Coordinates of C-alpha atoms in Angstrom, one line a residue:
Chain A
M28 CA -66.5 171.6 -51.8
N29 CA -64.5 174.0 -54.0
C30 CA -62.1 173.3 -56.9
T31 CA -58.7 172.8 -55.4
K32 CA -57.0 174.0 -58.6
C33 CA -58.9 177.1 -59.7
P34 CA -57.5 180.4 -58.2
T35 CA -61.0 181.7 -57.9
S36 CA -62.3 178.5 -56.0
T37 CA -65.2 177.6 -58.3
R38 CA -67.6 175.0 -57.0
A39 CA -66.3 171.5 -57.5
V40 CA -68.2 168.9 -59.6
I41 CA -66.2 165.9 -58.4
G42 CA -63.9 165.0 -55.5
L43 CA -61.0 162.7 -56.2
P44 CA -59.8 161.2 -52.8
R45 CA -56.9 159.3 -54.4
H46 CA -55.5 162.5 -55.7
N47 CA -56.5 164.4 -52.6
A48 CA -58.2 166.9 -55.0
A49 CA -61.6 168.3 -56.1
F50 CA -62.2 169.9 -59.5
C51 CA -64.7 172.2 -61.2
K52 CA -66.0 171.2 -64.6
A53 CA -63.3 172.9 -66.6
C54 CA -60.4 171.7 -64.4
F55 CA -61.8 168.2 -64.3
I56 CA -61.9 168.0 -68.1
T57 CA -58.4 169.3 -68.2
F58 CA -57.4 166.7 -65.6
V59 CA -58.9 163.9 -67.7
H60 CA -57.2 165.1 -70.9
E61 CA -53.8 165.4 -69.1
Q62 CA -54.1 161.9 -67.6
V63 CA -54.8 160.5 -71.1
A64 CA -51.9 162.5 -72.6
R65 CA -49.6 161.2 -69.9
A66 CA -50.6 157.6 -70.6
I67 CA -50.1 158.1 -74.3
K68 CA -46.6 159.6 -73.7
S69 CA -45.3 157.2 -71.0
F70 CA -46.3 154.1 -72.9
K71 CA -45.5 155.4 -76.4
M72 CA -49.1 154.8 -77.5
L73 CA -49.7 157.2 -80.3
S74 CA -48.0 159.6 -82.7
P75 CA -49.8 162.7 -84.0
E76 CA -50.0 161.4 -87.5
D77 CA -51.3 157.9 -86.6
R78 CA -54.6 156.6 -88.0
I79 CA -56.3 155.2 -85.0
L80 CA -59.2 152.7 -84.8
V81 CA -61.2 152.9 -81.6
A82 CA -63.2 149.8 -80.5
V83 CA -66.5 151.2 -79.4
S84 CA -69.4 149.4 -77.6
G85 CA -71.7 152.3 -76.8
G86 CA -70.6 152.3 -73.1
K87 CA -69.1 155.3 -71.3
D88 CA -65.5 154.2 -71.6
S89 CA -65.2 153.6 -75.3
L90 CA -67.3 156.7 -76.2
A91 CA -65.3 158.8 -73.8
L92 CA -62.1 157.5 -75.4
W93 CA -63.2 158.3 -78.9
H94 CA -64.3 161.8 -77.7
I95 CA -61.0 162.5 -75.9
L96 CA -58.9 161.4 -78.8
L97 CA -60.8 163.6 -81.3
T98 CA -60.7 166.5 -78.8
L99 CA -56.9 166.1 -78.4
G100 CA -56.6 166.3 -82.2
Y101 CA -56.0 162.6 -83.1
R102 CA -57.3 161.0 -86.3
A103 CA -59.6 158.4 -84.8
D104 CA -62.2 156.3 -86.6
A105 CA -64.2 153.7 -84.6
L106 CA -65.5 150.2 -85.1
Y107 CA -68.7 149.0 -83.5
V108 CA -69.5 145.2 -83.4
N109 CA -73.2 144.5 -83.1
L110 CA -73.4 141.3 -81.1
G111 CA -77.2 140.7 -81.7
I112 CA -78.1 140.7 -78.0
G113 CA -81.7 141.9 -78.4
S114 CA -82.6 145.4 -77.1
Y115 CA -79.2 145.8 -75.5
S116 CA -77.4 145.7 -78.8
E117 CA -80.1 147.8 -80.5
E118 CA -79.8 150.6 -77.9
S119 CA -76.0 150.5 -77.8
H120 CA -75.8 150.6 -81.6
R121 CA -78.1 153.7 -81.6
K122 CA -75.9 155.5 -79.0
V123 CA -72.8 154.9 -81.0
R124 CA -74.5 156.0 -84.3
H125 CA -75.8 159.1 -82.6
Y126 CA -72.3 160.1 -81.3
A127 CA -70.8 159.3 -84.8
D128 CA -73.4 161.5 -86.6
T129 CA -73.6 164.4 -84.2
V130 CA -70.0 164.7 -83.0
A131 CA -67.4 162.5 -84.6
A132 CA -68.5 163.4 -88.2
S133 CA -67.7 167.1 -87.5
Y134 CA -64.1 166.0 -86.9
G135 CA -64.1 164.1 -90.2
A136 CA -64.1 160.7 -88.3
K137 CA -66.2 157.8 -89.4
L138 CA -67.9 154.8 -87.8
L139 CA -67.4 151.2 -89.2
V140 CA -69.9 148.6 -88.2
H141 CA -69.7 144.8 -88.1
V142 CA -73.0 142.9 -87.5
V143 CA -72.3 139.4 -86.1
E144 CA -75.7 138.1 -87.3
Q145 CA -75.0 139.0 -90.9
E146 CA -71.8 137.0 -91.0
A147 CA -72.5 134.1 -88.6
G148 CA -76.2 133.8 -89.3
A149 CA -76.9 134.0 -85.5
G150 CA -76.5 136.4 -82.6
I151 CA -73.9 135.9 -79.9
R152 CA -76.2 133.9 -77.6
E153 CA -77.3 131.4 -80.2
L154 CA -73.8 131.2 -81.5
A155 CA -72.4 130.3 -78.0
T156 CA -75.1 127.5 -77.7
I157 CA -74.3 126.1 -81.2
L158 CA -70.6 126.2 -80.4
H159 CA -70.9 124.8 -76.8
R160 CA -68.7 127.7 -75.6
P161 CA -69.4 130.2 -72.8
T162 CA -71.0 133.4 -74.2
C163 CA -68.3 135.8 -73.0
S164 CA -65.5 133.7 -74.5
T165 CA -67.3 133.5 -77.8
C166 CA -67.9 137.2 -77.8
G167 CA -64.2 137.9 -76.8
T168 CA -63.0 135.8 -79.8
I169 CA -65.3 137.5 -82.2
K170 CA -64.5 141.1 -81.0
R171 CA -60.7 140.6 -80.9
Y172 CA -60.8 139.0 -84.4
Q173 CA -63.0 141.7 -86.0
F174 CA -61.1 144.6 -84.5
N175 CA -57.8 143.3 -85.4
R176 CA -58.9 142.4 -88.9
A177 CA -60.4 145.8 -89.5
A178 CA -57.3 147.5 -88.2
I179 CA -55.0 145.4 -90.4
E180 CA -57.1 145.4 -93.6
Q181 CA -57.9 149.0 -93.5
E182 CA -54.4 150.0 -92.6
Y183 CA -54.9 151.7 -89.2
D184 CA -51.6 152.3 -87.4
V185 CA -53.0 151.4 -84.0
M186 CA -56.2 150.0 -82.3
A187 CA -57.4 151.8 -79.1
T188 CA -59.7 150.2 -76.5
G189 CA -61.5 151.9 -73.6
H190 CA -60.1 149.7 -70.7
N191 CA -59.8 151.9 -67.6
L192 CA -57.9 151.6 -64.3
D193 CA -60.7 149.6 -62.7
D194 CA -60.7 147.1 -65.6
E195 CA -56.9 146.7 -65.6
A196 CA -56.7 146.5 -61.8
A197 CA -59.5 143.8 -61.7
R198 CA -57.8 141.9 -64.5
L199 CA -54.5 142.2 -62.7
L200 CA -56.1 140.9 -59.4
G201 CA -57.5 137.9 -61.2
N202 CA -54.1 137.1 -62.8
V203 CA -52.3 137.6 -59.6
L204 CA -54.7 135.4 -57.6
H205 CA -54.0 132.6 -60.1
W206 CA -50.4 133.7 -60.8
Q207 CA -51.1 133.6 -64.5
N208 CA -47.6 134.5 -65.7
D209 CA -48.6 134.4 -69.4
Y210 CA -51.5 136.8 -68.9
L211 CA -49.4 139.0 -66.5
D212 CA -47.0 139.6 -69.4
K213 CA -49.9 140.8 -71.6
Q214 CA -51.1 143.5 -69.1
S215 CA -49.0 146.3 -70.6
P216 CA -51.2 149.3 -71.8
T217 CA -49.3 149.1 -75.1
L218 CA -48.8 145.9 -77.1
P219 CA -46.7 146.5 -80.2
A220 CA -47.7 145.3 -83.6
S221 CA -46.3 142.0 -84.9
V222 CA -45.1 141.2 -88.4
E223 CA -47.6 138.4 -89.0
G224 CA -50.6 140.5 -88.6
F225 CA -51.4 141.7 -85.0
A226 CA -52.2 145.4 -84.9
K227 CA -50.6 147.6 -82.3
K228 CA -53.0 147.9 -79.3
V229 CA -53.2 150.6 -76.7
K230 CA -55.3 151.5 -73.6
P231 CA -55.2 155.3 -73.2
L232 CA -57.7 155.4 -70.3
C233 CA -55.5 153.2 -68.1
R234 CA -54.7 156.1 -65.6
L235 CA -58.4 156.9 -65.1
S236 CA -61.0 155.2 -62.9
E237 CA -64.4 154.0 -64.0
R238 CA -66.0 156.7 -61.7
E239 CA -63.8 159.5 -63.3
I240 CA -64.8 158.4 -66.8
A241 CA -68.4 158.2 -65.9
A242 CA -68.2 161.8 -64.6
Y243 CA -66.3 162.9 -67.7
A244 CA -69.1 161.4 -69.9
V245 CA -71.8 163.2 -67.9
V246 CA -70.1 166.6 -67.9
N247 CA -69.5 166.3 -71.7
R248 CA -73.2 165.2 -72.2
L249 CA -72.0 162.0 -74.0
D250 CA -75.1 159.8 -74.4
Y251 CA -74.0 156.3 -73.5
I252 CA -75.7 153.0 -72.6
V253 CA -75.7 152.8 -68.8
E254 CA -76.8 149.2 -68.6
E255 CA -74.0 146.6 -68.3
C256 CA -74.1 143.8 -70.9
P257 CA -76.7 141.3 -69.7
M258 CA -74.4 138.4 -70.4
A259 CA -71.7 139.7 -68.0
K260 CA -73.8 139.2 -64.8
G261 CA -72.0 137.2 -62.1
S262 CA -68.7 137.4 -64.0
K263 CA -65.4 137.2 -62.1
M264 CA -64.4 140.6 -63.3
I265 CA -67.4 142.2 -61.6
L266 CA -66.5 140.4 -58.4
Y267 CA -62.9 141.6 -58.5
K268 CA -64.1 145.1 -59.2
E269 CA -66.3 145.0 -56.1
V270 CA -63.5 143.7 -53.9
L271 CA -61.1 146.4 -55.2
N272 CA -63.8 149.0 -54.6
R273 CA -64.0 147.9 -51.0
L274 CA -60.3 148.2 -50.6
E275 CA -60.3 151.6 -52.4
T276 CA -63.0 153.0 -50.0
E277 CA -60.9 152.0 -47.0
S278 CA -57.7 153.2 -48.6
P279 CA -58.0 155.6 -51.5
G280 CA -55.4 155.0 -54.2
T281 CA -55.2 151.3 -53.7
K282 CA -56.2 150.4 -57.3
Q283 CA -53.7 153.0 -58.7
R284 CA -50.8 151.8 -56.5
F285 CA -51.6 148.2 -57.4
Y286 CA -51.8 148.6 -61.1
W287 CA -49.1 151.3 -61.6
G288 CA -46.8 149.6 -59.1
F289 CA -47.2 146.5 -61.3
L290 CA -46.4 148.4 -64.5
D291 CA -43.3 150.0 -62.8
K292 CA -42.1 146.6 -61.7
Q293 CA -42.9 145.0 -65.1
A294 CA -41.1 147.3 -67.5
K295 CA -39.4 150.6 -67.8
P296 CA -41.2 153.0 -70.2
D297 CA -38.2 152.9 -72.5
E298 CA -38.1 149.1 -72.6
P299 CA -41.7 148.0 -73.4
A300 CA -42.5 144.5 -72.2
E301 CA -42.2 141.8 -74.8
S302 CA -45.8 141.5 -76.2
M303 CA -47.7 138.2 -76.6
A304 CA -47.6 138.8 -80.3
D305 CA -43.8 139.0 -80.2
K306 CA -43.7 135.8 -78.1
D307 CA -45.9 134.0 -80.6
Q308 CA -43.9 135.1 -83.6
R309 CA -42.1 131.8 -84.0
T310 CA -45.3 129.8 -84.3
L311 CA -47.8 132.1 -86.1
V312 CA -48.9 131.6 -89.7
P313 CA -51.6 133.1 -91.8
C314 CA -55.0 131.3 -91.4
D315 CA -55.6 129.3 -94.6
S316 CA -59.1 130.6 -94.8
C317 CA -58.9 134.4 -93.9
G318 CA -55.2 135.1 -93.7
Q319 CA -55.3 136.5 -90.1
P320 CA -52.5 135.2 -87.8
T321 CA -53.1 131.8 -86.2
T322 CA -51.0 129.0 -84.7
A323 CA -51.7 126.5 -87.5
G324 CA -54.2 125.8 -90.3
T325 CA -57.6 127.5 -89.9
C326 CA -58.0 130.1 -87.2
T327 CA -60.5 129.7 -84.3
Y328 CA -62.7 132.4 -85.8
C329 CA -63.1 130.8 -89.2
K330 CA -63.7 127.4 -87.5
M331 CA -66.4 129.0 -85.4
M332 CA -68.0 130.6 -88.4
A333 CA -67.9 127.3 -90.4
K334 CA -69.5 125.4 -87.5
A335 CA -72.1 128.2 -87.0
K336 CA -73.1 128.1 -90.7
T337 CA -73.5 124.3 -90.8
A338 CA -75.4 124.2 -87.5
A339 CA -77.8 127.0 -88.0
P340 CA -78.5 127.7 -91.7
R341 CA -80.9 130.7 -92.2
Chain B
M4 CA -73.3 115.0 -45.0
N5 CA -71.1 111.9 -44.5
C6 CA -67.3 111.6 -44.3
T7 CA -65.9 111.2 -47.8
K8 CA -62.9 109.2 -46.6
C9 CA -64.3 106.6 -44.2
P10 CA -65.3 103.3 -45.8
T11 CA -68.2 103.2 -43.3
S12 CA -69.5 106.7 -44.2
T13 CA -69.5 108.1 -40.6
R14 CA -71.3 111.4 -40.2
A15 CA -69.0 114.4 -41.2
V16 CA -68.1 117.1 -38.6
I17 CA -66.8 119.5 -41.3
G18 CA -67.1 120.2 -45.0
L19 CA -64.1 121.4 -46.9
P20 CA -65.3 122.9 -50.2
R21 CA -61.7 123.7 -51.4
H22 CA -60.7 120.1 -51.1
N23 CA -64.2 118.9 -52.3
A24 CA -64.3 116.7 -49.2
A25 CA -66.1 116.3 -45.8
F26 CA -64.5 114.5 -42.8
C27 CA -65.7 112.8 -39.6
K28 CA -63.8 113.7 -36.4
A29 CA -61.1 111.1 -36.7
C30 CA -60.5 111.7 -40.5
F31 CA -60.4 115.4 -39.9
I32 CA -57.8 115.2 -37.2
T33 CA -55.7 112.9 -39.5
F34 CA -56.2 115.4 -42.3
V35 CA -54.9 118.3 -40.2
H36 CA -51.9 116.3 -39.0
E37 CA -51.1 115.3 -42.6
Q38 CA -51.3 118.9 -43.8
V39 CA -48.8 120.0 -41.1
A40 CA -46.5 117.0 -41.8
R41 CA -46.6 117.9 -45.5
A42 CA -45.7 121.6 -44.8
I43 CA -42.9 120.5 -42.4
K44 CA -41.5 118.2 -45.1
S45 CA -41.9 120.4 -48.2
F46 CA -40.3 123.4 -46.6
K47 CA -37.7 121.5 -44.5
M48 CA -39.1 123.1 -41.3
L49 CA -38.2 120.6 -38.6
S50 CA -36.0 117.5 -37.8
P51 CA -37.2 114.9 -35.3
E52 CA -34.4 115.8 -32.9
D53 CA -35.0 119.6 -33.1
R54 CA -35.7 121.6 -29.9
I55 CA -38.6 123.8 -30.9
L56 CA -39.9 127.0 -29.3
V57 CA -43.5 127.7 -30.2
A58 CA -44.7 131.3 -30.0
V59 CA -48.1 131.1 -28.1
S60 CA -50.7 133.8 -27.6
G61 CA -53.6 131.9 -26.2
G62 CA -55.5 132.0 -29.5
K63 CA -56.6 128.9 -31.5
D64 CA -53.7 128.9 -34.0
S65 CA -50.8 128.9 -31.6
L66 CA -52.4 126.5 -29.1
A67 CA -53.4 124.2 -32.0
L68 CA -49.8 124.4 -33.3
W69 CA -48.3 123.5 -29.9
H70 CA -50.8 120.6 -29.6
I71 CA -50.1 119.2 -33.1
L72 CA -46.3 119.4 -32.7
L73 CA -46.5 117.5 -29.3
T74 CA -49.0 115.0 -30.8
L75 CA -46.7 114.4 -33.8
G76 CA -43.9 113.6 -31.3
Y77 CA -41.8 116.8 -31.6
R78 CA -39.9 118.3 -28.6
A79 CA -41.7 121.7 -28.4
D80 CA -41.7 124.2 -25.5
A81 CA -43.6 127.5 -25.8
L82 CA -43.1 131.1 -25.0
Y83 CA -46.0 133.4 -24.0
V84 CA -45.5 137.2 -24.0
N85 CA -47.9 138.9 -21.6
L86 CA -48.5 142.3 -23.3
G87 CA -50.4 143.8 -20.3
I88 CA -53.7 144.5 -22.3
G89 CA -56.0 144.4 -19.2
S90 CA -58.5 141.5 -19.1
Y91 CA -57.5 140.3 -22.6
S92 CA -54.0 139.5 -21.5
E93 CA -55.2 138.0 -18.2
E94 CA -57.5 135.7 -19.9
S95 CA -55.1 134.6 -22.7
H96 CA -52.4 134.0 -20.1
R97 CA -54.8 131.8 -18.1
K98 CA -55.7 129.8 -21.3
V99 CA -52.0 129.2 -22.1
R100 CA -51.1 128.3 -18.6
H101 CA -54.1 125.9 -18.5
Y102 CA -53.0 124.1 -21.6
A103 CA -49.3 124.0 -20.4
D104 CA -50.3 122.4 -17.0
T105 CA -53.0 120.0 -18.2
V106 CA -51.6 118.8 -21.5
A107 CA -48.1 120.0 -22.5
A108 CA -46.6 119.0 -19.1
S109 CA -47.6 115.4 -19.7
Y110 CA -45.4 115.5 -22.8
G111 CA -42.5 116.9 -20.7
A112 CA -42.9 120.3 -22.4
K113 CA -42.6 123.6 -20.6
L114 CA -44.0 127.1 -20.9
L115 CA -41.7 130.2 -20.7
V116 CA -43.3 133.5 -19.9
H117 CA -42.2 137.1 -20.6
V118 CA -44.2 139.9 -19.0
V119 CA -43.8 143.2 -20.8
E120 CA -44.8 145.3 -17.8
Q121 CA -42.0 143.7 -15.7
E122 CA -39.3 144.7 -18.0
A123 CA -40.6 147.9 -19.6
G124 CA -42.5 149.3 -16.5
A125 CA -45.7 149.7 -18.7
G126 CA -48.1 147.6 -20.7
I127 CA -48.2 147.7 -24.5
R128 CA -50.8 150.5 -24.7
E129 CA -49.0 152.9 -22.4
L130 CA -45.7 152.0 -24.0
A131 CA -47.0 152.9 -27.5
T132 CA -48.2 156.2 -26.2
I133 CA -44.8 156.9 -24.5
L134 CA -42.9 156.0 -27.6
H135 CA -45.3 157.8 -30.0
R136 CA -45.6 154.6 -32.1
P137 CA -48.7 152.6 -33.3
T138 CA -49.6 149.9 -30.8
C139 CA -49.4 147.1 -33.3
S140 CA -45.9 148.0 -34.4
T141 CA -44.7 148.4 -30.8
C142 CA -46.2 145.0 -30.0
G143 CA -44.6 143.4 -33.1
T144 CA -41.2 144.7 -32.3
I145 CA -41.4 143.4 -28.7
K146 CA -42.7 140.0 -29.6
R147 CA -40.2 139.4 -32.4
Y148 CA -37.4 140.5 -30.1
Q149 CA -38.5 138.4 -27.2
F150 CA -39.1 135.2 -29.2
N151 CA -35.9 135.5 -31.1
R152 CA -33.9 136.3 -27.9
A153 CA -35.4 133.3 -26.0
A154 CA -34.8 131.0 -28.9
I155 CA -31.2 132.0 -29.3
E156 CA -30.2 132.3 -25.6
Q157 CA -31.9 129.1 -24.6
E158 CA -30.5 127.3 -27.6
Y159 CA -33.7 126.2 -29.4
D160 CA -33.0 125.0 -32.9
V161 CA -36.1 126.6 -34.4
M162 CA -39.0 129.0 -33.6
A163 CA -42.5 128.1 -34.8
T164 CA -45.4 130.5 -35.2
G165 CA -49.1 129.7 -35.7
H166 CA -49.6 131.7 -38.9
N167 CA -52.2 130.0 -41.0
L168 CA -53.2 130.1 -44.7
D169 CA -55.6 133.0 -44.1
D170 CA -52.8 135.0 -42.4
E171 CA -50.3 134.3 -45.1
A172 CA -52.8 134.9 -48.0
A173 CA -53.9 138.2 -46.4
R174 CA -50.3 139.3 -45.9
L175 CA -49.5 138.3 -49.5
L176 CA -52.5 140.3 -50.7
G177 CA -51.2 143.4 -48.8
N178 CA -47.7 143.0 -50.1
V179 CA -48.9 142.4 -53.7
L180 CA -51.3 145.4 -53.6
H181 CA -48.3 147.6 -52.8
W182 CA -45.8 145.4 -54.7
Q183 CA -43.5 145.3 -51.6
N184 CA -40.7 143.3 -53.0
D185 CA -38.7 143.2 -49.8
Y186 CA -41.6 141.8 -47.9
L187 CA -42.6 139.4 -50.7
D188 CA -39.1 137.9 -50.3
K189 CA -39.8 137.2 -46.6
Q190 CA -43.1 135.3 -47.2
S191 CA -41.5 131.9 -47.2
P192 CA -42.9 129.5 -44.5
T193 CA -39.3 128.7 -43.6
L194 CA -36.7 131.4 -42.9
P195 CA -33.3 129.9 -42.1
A196 CA -31.2 131.0 -39.1
S197 CA -28.5 133.6 -39.7
V198 CA -25.0 133.5 -38.2
E199 CA -25.3 136.8 -36.4
G200 CA -28.2 135.7 -34.2
F201 CA -31.6 135.3 -36.0
A202 CA -33.2 132.0 -35.1
K203 CA -34.7 129.8 -37.8
K204 CA -38.4 130.5 -38.1
V205 CA -41.2 128.2 -39.5
K206 CA -44.9 128.3 -40.0
P207 CA -46.2 124.7 -40.0
L208 CA -49.9 125.7 -40.2
C209 CA -49.4 127.5 -43.6
R210 CA -51.5 124.8 -45.5
L211 CA -54.5 125.1 -43.1
S212 CA -57.2 127.8 -43.1
E213 CA -58.4 129.7 -40.0
R214 CA -61.7 127.8 -40.2
E215 CA -60.0 124.4 -40.3
I216 CA -57.8 125.3 -37.3
A217 CA -60.8 126.6 -35.3
A218 CA -62.6 123.3 -36.0
Y219 CA -59.4 121.3 -35.0
A220 CA -59.3 123.3 -31.7
V221 CA -62.9 122.6 -31.1
V222 CA -62.9 118.8 -31.8
N223 CA -59.7 118.5 -29.6
R224 CA -61.4 120.6 -26.8
L225 CA -58.5 123.1 -26.7
D226 CA -59.6 126.0 -24.5
Y227 CA -58.5 129.1 -26.4
I228 CA -59.3 132.8 -26.2
V229 CA -61.9 133.5 -28.9
E230 CA -61.8 137.3 -28.7
E231 CA -59.4 139.0 -31.2
C232 CA -56.9 141.3 -29.7
P233 CA -58.8 144.6 -29.0
M234 CA -55.9 146.6 -30.5
A235 CA -56.3 144.9 -33.9
K236 CA -59.7 146.3 -34.7
G237 CA -59.9 148.0 -38.1
S238 CA -56.5 146.7 -39.1
K239 CA -55.6 146.2 -42.7
M240 CA -55.0 142.5 -42.2
I241 CA -58.6 142.1 -41.1
L242 CA -59.8 144.0 -44.2
Y243 CA -57.6 141.8 -46.5
K244 CA -59.0 138.6 -44.8
E245 CA -62.6 139.8 -45.3
V246 CA -61.9 140.5 -49.0
L247 CA -60.3 137.1 -49.4
N248 CA -63.2 135.4 -47.6
R249 CA -65.5 137.0 -50.1
L250 CA -63.5 135.6 -53.0
E251 CA -63.2 132.2 -51.3
T252 CA -67.0 132.0 -51.0
E253 CA -67.5 132.7 -54.7
S254 CA -64.6 130.4 -55.7
P255 CA -63.5 127.8 -53.1
G256 CA -59.7 127.3 -53.1
T257 CA -58.9 131.0 -54.0
K258 CA -56.7 131.6 -51.0
Q259 CA -54.8 128.3 -51.4
R260 CA -54.2 128.8 -55.1
F261 CA -53.1 132.4 -54.4
Y262 CA -50.6 131.6 -51.6
W263 CA -49.4 128.2 -52.8
G264 CA -49.1 129.5 -56.4
F265 CA -46.9 132.3 -55.0
L266 CA -44.7 129.9 -53.1
D267 CA -44.3 127.7 -56.2
K268 CA -43.4 130.7 -58.3
Q269 CA -41.1 132.0 -55.6
A270 CA -38.8 129.0 -54.9
K271 CA -38.5 125.3 -55.4
P272 CA -38.6 123.2 -52.2
D273 CA -35.0 122.2 -52.7
E274 CA -33.8 125.8 -53.1
P275 CA -35.2 127.8 -50.2
A276 CA -35.6 131.5 -51.0
E277 CA -32.8 133.7 -49.6
S278 CA -34.1 134.9 -46.3
M279 CA -34.1 138.5 -45.1
A280 CA -31.7 137.5 -42.4
D281 CA -29.3 136.3 -45.1
K282 CA -29.8 139.5 -47.1
D283 CA -29.0 141.6 -44.1
Q284 CA -25.9 139.6 -43.2
R285 CA -23.5 142.2 -44.5
T286 CA -24.8 144.9 -42.3
L287 CA -25.8 143.3 -39.0
V288 CA -23.8 143.6 -35.8
P289 CA -24.5 142.7 -32.2
C290 CA -26.5 145.4 -30.3
D291 CA -24.0 147.1 -27.9
S292 CA -26.6 146.8 -25.1
C293 CA -28.1 143.3 -25.4
G294 CA -26.0 141.5 -28.1
Q295 CA -29.0 140.7 -30.3
P296 CA -28.5 141.4 -34.1
T297 CA -29.1 145.0 -35.2
T298 CA -28.0 147.3 -38.1
A299 CA -25.8 149.5 -36.0
G300 CA -25.2 150.6 -32.3
T301 CA -28.1 150.0 -30.0
C302 CA -31.1 147.9 -31.3
T303 CA -34.6 149.3 -31.6
Y304 CA -35.8 147.1 -28.7
C305 CA -33.2 148.4 -26.3
K306 CA -33.8 152.0 -27.4
M307 CA -37.5 151.5 -26.7
M308 CA -36.9 150.1 -23.3
A309 CA -34.5 152.9 -22.4
K310 CA -37.0 155.5 -23.5
A311 CA -39.9 153.7 -21.7
K312 CA -37.9 153.6 -18.4
T313 CA -37.0 157.3 -18.6
A314 CA -40.5 158.4 -19.5
A315 CA -42.5 156.2 -17.1
P316 CA -40.6 155.4 -14.0
R317 CA -42.6 153.2 -11.6

């Protein structure tokens, strides 16, 4: 299989059935950068002067995102939240640190780190048990809180996450199967900042599939943690991804048509969908403990931390 | 497993995870009849005095539908279209005839038959080849045309088809994956009649799954053709059904939530969604050959027949 773009027909490193194309290494890297640039432009994600905070986990998507943004010339720092899930967290932390030291530092970019155990006195698993909440929902609350807080307090213009086409299509499938209108409204790849303290959030990888990002990480020798989070096994998102992969195999381009078609239907690029933050504007007030936006009194995060400290003093 | 409804806890013949129930034969039959009655009521499908034309194929769904409507006391005749697909059509024709003679006749109901080969001079497979059209699309055009024409010309008040929850959920999934808004508008289980000649169409089995209808056919000893149409192999609808079955297994009730949630979102029972027939009202005129509604000049069916007769004179 030869590259369908090169005039000299170099040998292809990847075939992309949904684009009816195959690319050599150089053309594939160009393709990925162009897809990210198109997403950034269509959804008004970033300006050249923006200070960006990338949410990194040590996985392929978030490290590839950090790498692409730096390569494209953006000013992008990153925040890693260490969840305290034994060897999984140790290894992912090492991978992030390695990329920060060997690559990001040469662009003048820095890595911020938040360690859940240091603040909460327990890792995510113990915390979920103490709080009688599912692990993934506890983790989601903590990560959203920490990323938003860091972005706001350290005055980043925008927060970027590594959600890819597969993530967004799977989430859309879940929301459509349950006709979750509130969540459907939040599926835009750009959510604007709100006056009471939600940072602007963007998903620059939303035009690229998981497989394409994995290939990008490999050809760029990005050292990422391959293992999925051990807490995510049996999750609905994994099921939805499997189902979409089945449909994609039978009919290449299904995920793209499904997700992009939804975005086209949802909002014109010039009229970004009303964000959840905007909708909540009427009811949000600063948390009386930490000052982050919340619906009333003390925010969920601060309540969680208070409960964790009472229940599990170290 | 015992019946969850009977006070005497009779042995159950079927478990229904999505309803968190199990039923003995008598309670299951009651359950099926109630589901059909609820669909008829919620979507204003039928009045007691209506003359109904049921579209029958010889499969479980359409024979069960005819049986249920007769049992519930409705005046329901049926139309069978013999497509001329070798032994498949011969056997399905025999099954329909058998039910008509042994059961329907005792309710005073009659069976109408249209044989494609008699009018077109060729069975559906040859016809598709002659017309350079996919078999399933040729078949769809012919069946829709014949059912509508029979309903209108023989003055039936309403046409009923055996589409079940699985059919409708699969069709909805296909339409949502491609965000086909025009088709999404047509997914209501009741499409009203239009002044220029579209009969009212209803789907009274839309609250029942394929598995439930198969069980109903078995416990009522309905003799139906088990084999799927040989032309349908590899169809998108079969793929969508497989995918939804996978999701249903992991999370019982998925299909129901997906389809019913869509209907709730789409239209209130008291305000039926604008039908396609209504939307096309402005542009429809009688076909200059047969008088059935069409967008202009000669209708697709008449064009097909003319072409078939020129190409394959017998």
